[in-house]
Amino acid sequence: RESLNLIKRNIAMCKAEEWSVVIPGDFERVLTRLGERGEKIDIFFLDPPYREGLYEKCFELIREYDLLAEEGIIIAEHGEREPLPEEIEGYIVLKERNYGSVAITIYG
């Protein structure tokens, strides 16, 4: 709950409430539900627990349900010492940044 509240506060600080949606829950159920509704997402922000192998499953479901909008991006936060591959499920790295022990990789 603390993380969700922080995300919502950050969205409010950016004045992005009108075009942002935070969906709490199990990622597989949430992505499946979005897929069933035919949703298209402009920006995914993935921040699963590190070292749990969840990134691949997230990307797999995004691809399977064709959830990413045409010009959309996937932002994956991960440990700086645990780089992600150049390509996952056909999505390729557009940009990478390190911030101390945290890294951000953007796919499109």
N, CA, C and O of each residue as an XYZ file, in Angstrom:
432
protein
N       0.818     -1.203      0.000
C       0.000      0.000      0.000
C       0.857      1.260      0.000
O       0.515      2.245     -0.655
N       1.968      1.233      0.730
C       2.850      2.397      0.748
C       3.363      2.722     -0.646
O       3.402      3.886     -1.045
N       3.754      1.691     -1.385
C       4.253      1.908     -2.750
C       3.179      2.496     -3.637
O       3.453      3.405     -4.422
N       1.950      1.991     -3.527
C       0.857      2.522     -4.336
C       0.580      3.981     -3.999
O       0.346      4.798     -4.891
N       0.608      4.303     -2.723
C       0.389      5.694     -2.317
C       1.497      6.602     -2.850
O       1.231      7.725     -3.277
N       2.733      6.115     -2.825
C       3.852      6.900     -3.351
C       3.692      7.120     -4.854
O       3.929      8.223     -5.347
N       3.300      6.100     -5.570
C       3.079      6.224     -7.017
C       2.004      7.268     -7.285
O       2.169      8.128     -8.150
N       0.910      7.193     -6.548
C      -0.190      8.142     -6.746
C       0.238      9.572     -6.412
O      -0.158     10.516     -7.097
N       1.039      9.732     -5.369
C       1.545     11.073     -5.025
C       2.462     11.600     -6.130
O       2.401     12.778     -6.482
N       3.306     10.730     -6.674
C       4.196     11.148     -7.766
C       3.402     11.546     -9.007
O       3.741     12.520     -9.679
N       2.362     10.804     -9.303
C       1.498     11.155    -10.443
C       0.869     12.520    -10.203
O       0.810     13.352    -11.108
N       0.401     12.747     -8.981
C      -0.214     14.038     -8.651
C       0.804     15.174     -8.757
O       0.482     16.249     -9.262
N       2.028     14.939     -8.285
C       3.070     15.959     -8.383
C       3.356     16.330     -9.834
O       3.661     17.481    -10.147
N       3.253     15.344    -10.708
C       3.487     15.589    -12.138
C       2.245     16.124    -12.841
O       2.269     16.395    -14.042
N       1.150     16.274    -12.079
C      -0.123     16.726    -12.631
C      -0.578     15.839    -13.789
O      -1.034     16.327    -14.824
N      -0.445     14.525    -13.593
C      -0.778     13.564    -14.639
C      -1.961     12.675    -14.263
O      -2.135     11.603    -14.842
N      -2.771     13.106    -13.303
C      -3.888     12.273    -12.838
C      -4.897     11.958    -13.940
O      -5.467     10.867    -13.973
N      -5.114     12.911    -14.835
C      -6.137     12.729    -15.867
C      -5.786     11.653    -16.888
O      -6.677     11.085    -17.519
N      -4.517     11.373    -17.053
C      -4.136     10.388    -18.062
C      -3.290      9.249    -17.505
O      -2.582      8.568    -18.247
N      -3.371      9.048    -16.190
C      -2.636      7.960    -15.555
C      -3.594      7.029    -14.831
O      -4.581      7.466    -14.238
N      -3.290      5.750    -14.889
C      -4.087      4.752    -14.187
C      -3.120      3.824    -13.464
O      -2.184      3.294    -14.063
N      -3.357      3.637    -12.183
C      -2.576      2.690    -11.387
C      -3.508      1.521    -11.089
O      -4.575      1.696    -10.503
N      -3.093      0.335    -11.498
C      -3.929     -0.844    -11.302
C      -3.200     -1.804    -10.382
O      -2.281     -2.501    -10.813
N      -3.601     -1.847     -9.121
C      -2.951     -2.789     -8.204
C      -3.453     -4.208     -8.460
O      -4.563     -4.408     -8.953
N      -2.634     -5.168     -8.124
C      -3.053     -6.556     -8.248
C      -1.975     -7.405     -8.873
O      -0.922     -6.917     -9.283
N      -2.263     -8.674     -8.934
C      -1.362     -9.632     -9.560
C      -1.196     -9.282    -11.040
O      -2.185     -9.150    -11.762
N       0.047     -9.133    -11.492
C       0.280     -8.646    -12.851
C      -0.325     -9.554    -13.913
O      -0.794     -9.061    -14.938
N      -0.327    -10.856    -13.697
C      -0.893    -11.763    -14.703
C      -2.394    -11.544    -14.852
O      -2.909    -11.522    -15.970
N      -3.093    -11.384    -13.745
C      -4.541    -11.138    -13.799
C      -4.840     -9.783    -14.422
O      -5.753     -9.651    -15.238
N      -4.063     -8.778    -14.031
C      -4.296     -7.428    -14.552
C      -4.046     -7.385    -16.060
O      -4.867     -6.848    -16.803
N      -2.922     -7.944    -16.521
C      -2.622     -7.924    -17.953
C      -3.640     -8.742    -18.743
O      -4.021     -8.358    -19.849
N      -4.077     -9.858    -18.186
C      -5.103    -10.671    -18.853
C      -6.396     -9.878    -18.979
O      -7.025     -9.876    -20.038
N      -6.795     -9.204    -17.906
C      -8.029     -8.407    -17.924
C      -7.927     -7.288    -18.961
O      -8.878     -7.044    -19.704
N      -6.777     -6.606    -19.014
C      -6.588     -5.555    -20.018
C      -6.672     -6.129    -21.425
O      -7.276     -5.531    -22.316
N      -6.061     -7.295    -21.618
C      -6.102     -7.946    -22.926
C      -7.510     -8.321    -23.341
O      -7.885     -8.149    -24.501
N      -8.280     -8.827    -22.415
C      -9.666     -9.209    -22.711
C     -10.513     -8.006    -23.090
O     -11.469     -8.131    -23.856
N     -10.164     -6.838    -22.556
C     -10.904     -5.611    -22.881
C     -10.364     -4.918    -24.124
O     -10.928     -3.917    -24.565
N      -9.270     -5.439    -24.701
C      -8.696     -4.839    -25.906
C      -7.993     -3.521    -25.645
O      -7.896     -2.678    -26.537
N      -7.503     -3.337    -24.431
C      -6.830     -2.089    -24.055
C      -5.482     -1.947    -24.769
O      -4.824     -2.938    -25.085
N      -5.089     -0.703    -25.012
C      -3.762     -0.366    -25.522
C      -3.130      0.598    -24.526
O      -3.756      1.576    -24.117
N      -1.904      0.323    -24.144
C      -1.221      1.093    -23.122
C      -0.056      1.854    -23.766
O       0.710      1.288    -24.546
N       0.069      3.138    -23.432
C       1.155      3.957    -23.967
C       2.472      3.716    -23.228
O       3.532      3.632    -23.847
N       2.396      3.608    -21.908
C       3.606      3.429    -21.109
C       3.355      2.381    -20.032
O       2.469      2.539    -19.192
N       4.130      1.327    -20.065
C       4.144      0.350    -18.978
C       5.348      0.667    -18.107
O       6.438      0.929    -18.615
N       5.152      0.642    -16.802
C       6.277      0.755    -15.876
C       6.336     -0.538    -15.094
O       5.447     -0.827    -14.293
N       7.387     -1.323    -15.324
C       7.545     -2.623    -14.672
C       8.568     -2.512    -13.556
O       9.690     -2.050    -13.767
N       8.175     -2.933    -12.386
C       9.079     -2.914    -11.234
C       8.805     -4.139    -10.353
O       8.460     -4.009     -9.179
N       8.967     -5.333    -10.945
C       8.731     -6.528    -10.129
C       9.899     -6.762     -9.176
O      10.961     -6.159     -9.332
N       9.705     -7.627     -8.200
C      10.840     -7.958     -7.317
C      12.026     -8.445     -8.158
O      11.871     -9.284     -9.045
N      13.185     -7.912     -7.869
C      14.386     -8.291     -8.619
C      14.702     -9.773     -8.394
O      14.332    -10.361     -7.378
N      15.390    -10.350     -9.364
C      15.877    -11.733     -9.300
C      14.766    -12.771     -9.168
O      15.007    -13.863     -8.654
N      13.566    -12.454     -9.616
C      12.483    -13.431     -9.515
C      12.042    -13.932    -10.879
O      11.119    -14.742    -10.970
N      12.694    -13.460    -11.952
C      12.367    -13.944    -13.293
C      11.002    -13.498    -13.802
O      10.422    -14.168    -14.655
N      10.481    -12.395    -13.306
C       9.140    -11.956    -13.681
C       9.112    -11.063    -14.916
O       8.062    -10.911    -15.540
N      10.239    -10.476    -15.274
C      10.265     -9.584    -16.435
C       9.838    -10.314    -17.699
O       9.013     -9.808    -18.461
N      10.385    -11.483    -17.923
C      10.080    -12.232    -19.136
C       8.593    -12.525    -19.239
O       8.011    -12.400    -20.317
N       7.971    -12.913    -18.133
C       6.538    -13.208    -18.141
C       5.727    -11.946    -18.417
O       4.735    -12.003    -19.145
N       6.129    -10.808    -17.850
C       5.443     -9.540    -18.122
C       5.490     -9.215    -19.611
O       4.464     -8.914    -20.222
N       6.679     -9.279    -20.184
C       6.834     -8.971    -21.609
C       6.048     -9.964    -22.461
O       5.436     -9.586    -23.460
N       6.068    -11.219    -22.067
C       5.343    -12.259    -22.803
C       3.848    -11.935    -22.846
O       3.228    -12.026    -23.906
N       3.271    -11.562    -21.717
C       1.845    -11.252    -21.674
C       1.519     -9.965    -22.425
O       0.481     -9.879    -23.082
N       2.390     -8.968    -22.336
C       2.175     -7.736    -23.094
C       2.141     -8.046    -24.590
O       1.297     -7.522    -25.316
N       3.045     -8.887    -25.042
C       3.079     -9.284    -26.453
C       1.865    -10.148    -26.803
O       1.199     -9.908    -27.810
N       1.578    -11.151    -25.973
C       0.473    -12.077    -26.239
C      -0.853    -11.349    -26.397
O      -1.630    -11.656    -27.301
N      -1.114    -10.389    -25.523
C      -2.378     -9.652    -25.566
C      -2.295     -8.379    -26.409
O      -3.265     -7.625    -26.489
N      -1.147     -8.137    -27.034
C      -0.964     -6.972    -27.902
C      -1.383     -5.693    -27.182
O      -2.181     -4.908    -27.695
N      -0.828     -5.496    -25.976
C      -1.251     -4.400    -25.107
C      -0.532     -3.082    -25.360
O      -1.062     -2.024    -25.021
N       0.647     -3.116    -25.940
C       1.420     -1.890    -26.103
C       0.920     -1.101    -27.312
O       0.814     -1.634    -28.416
N       0.615      0.178    -27.084
C       0.182      1.058    -28.172
C       1.300      1.167    -29.210
O       2.461      0.887    -28.910
N       0.951      1.568    -30.413
C       1.905      1.614    -31.519
C       3.172      2.388    -31.181
O       4.264      1.928    -31.514
N       3.072      3.521    -30.548
C       4.229      4.331    -30.170
C       4.581      4.151    -28.693
O       5.320      4.958    -28.130
N       4.057      3.096    -28.064
C       4.240      2.889    -26.636
C       5.635      2.417    -26.262
O       6.420      1.986    -27.107
N       5.915      2.512    -24.972
C       7.197      2.051    -24.441
C       6.968      1.237    -23.165
O       5.939      1.355    -22.500
N       7.947      0.424    -22.859
C       7.951     -0.349    -21.626
C       9.183      0.082    -20.846
O      10.309     -0.039    -21.328
N       8.959      0.588    -19.633
C      10.047      1.019    -18.768
C      10.228     -0.047    -17.701
O       9.313     -0.313    -16.921
N      11.393     -0.651    -17.665
C      11.664     -1.719    -16.707
C      12.730     -1.267    -15.713
O      13.855     -0.949    -16.099
N      12.368     -1.240    -14.430
C      13.337     -0.942    -13.385
C      13.936     -2.257    -12.916
O      13.235     -3.255    -12.747
N      15.259     -2.236    -12.707
C      15.938     -3.461    -12.285
C      17.230     -3.095    -11.573
O      17.637     -1.934    -11.554
N      17.858     -4.087    -10.998
C      19.131     -3.859    -10.333
C      20.216     -3.515    -11.336
O      20.273     -4.095    -12.420
N      21.067     -2.585    -10.982
C      22.147     -2.140    -11.874
C      23.075     -3.297    -12.232
O      23.642     -3.319    -13.325
N      23.234     -4.247    -11.333
C      24.107     -5.401    -11.589
C      23.385     -6.570    -12.246
O      23.962     -7.644    -12.414
N      22.133     -6.365    -12.615
C      21.326     -7.400    -13.266
C      20.761     -6.852    -14.573
O      19.556     -6.626    -14.682
N      21.619     -6.639    -15.559
C      21.141     -6.043    -16.809
C      20.106     -6.925    -17.502
O      20.135     -8.150    -17.392
N      19.210     -6.283    -18.204
C      18.213     -6.998    -18.985
C      18.729     -7.188    -20.399
O      19.611     -6.449    -20.836
N      18.194     -8.172    -21.127
C      18.677     -8.428    -22.486
C      18.330     -7.297    -23.455
O      17.437     -6.490    -23.195
N      19.048     -7.255    -24.567
C      18.812     -6.240    -25.606
C      17.433     -6.390    -26.248
O      16.889     -5.427    -26.788
N      16.871     -7.598    -26.190
C      15.559     -7.858    -26.771
C      14.811     -8.845    -25.889
O      15.368     -9.849    -25.446
N      13.544     -8.544    -25.642
C      12.663     -9.457    -24.923
C      11.340     -9.499    -25.680
O      10.690     -8.471    -25.869
N      10.951    -10.685    -26.108
C       9.663    -10.879    -26.797
C       9.488     -9.939    -27.992
O       8.373     -9.506    -28.287
N      10.587     -9.625    -28.676
C      10.515     -8.752    -29.842
C      10.631     -7.270    -29.524
O      10.743     -6.458    -30.443
N      10.609     -6.895    -28.253
C      10.804     -5.501    -27.855
C      12.300     -5.263    -27.696
O      12.995     -6.071    -27.079
N      12.797     -4.164    -28.245
C      14.233     -3.900    -28.205
C      14.539     -2.693    -27.315
O      13.703     -1.810    -27.128
N      15.751     -2.680    -26.775
C      16.177     -1.593    -25.898
C      16.291     -0.302    -26.695
O      16.935     -0.257    -27.743
N      15.656      0.744    -26.181
C      15.753      2.073    -26.766
C      16.737      2.940    -25.992
O      17.447      3.764    -26.567
N      16.766      2.736    -24.653
C      17.610      3.565    -23.807
C      17.833      2.854    -22.481
O      16.973      2.115    -22.002
N      19.007      3.090    -21.897
C      19.321      2.540    -20.574
C      19.957      3.636    -19.730
O      20.733      4.450    -20.231
N      19.617      3.648    -18.440
C      20.204      4.599    -17.508
C      20.427      3.916    -16.169
O      19.616      3.099    -15.734
N      21.537      4.258    -15.516
C      21.821      3.761    -14.172
C      21.713      4.912    -13.188
O      22.170      6.023    -13.454
N      21.095      4.624    -12.041
C      20.942      5.580    -10.955
C      21.389      4.884     -9.672
O      20.568      4.364     -8.917
N      22.685      4.882     -9.440
C      23.214      4.161     -8.276
C      23.038      2.666     -8.466
O      23.517      2.099     -9.448
N      22.358      2.032     -7.540
C      22.169      0.584     -7.620
C      20.951      0.186     -8.443
O      20.677     -1.002     -8.615
N      20.210      1.186     -8.958
C      19.001      0.938     -9.746
C      19.273      1.308    -11.200
O      19.966      2.283    -11.490
N      18.716      0.516    -12.101
C      18.826      0.803    -13.527
C      17.428      0.856    -14.138
O      16.495      0.209    -13.662
N      17.315      1.632    -15.188
C      16.077      1.753    -15.941
C      16.408      1.400    -17.391
O      17.334      1.959    -17.979
N      15.643      0.468    -17.960
C      15.805      0.112    -19.357
C      14.460      0.353    -20.043
O      13.416     -0.099    -19.574
N      14.510      1.073    -21.157
C      13.296      1.410    -21.898
C      13.285      0.605    -23.191
O      14.244      0.611    -23.963
N      12.176     -0.085    -23.400
C      11.974     -0.923    -24.596
C      10.868     -0.354    -25.456
O       9.966      0.325    -24.966
N      10.948     -0.635    -26.733
C       9.897     -0.246    -27.659
C       9.800     -1.242    -28.768
O       8.966     -1.093    -29.661
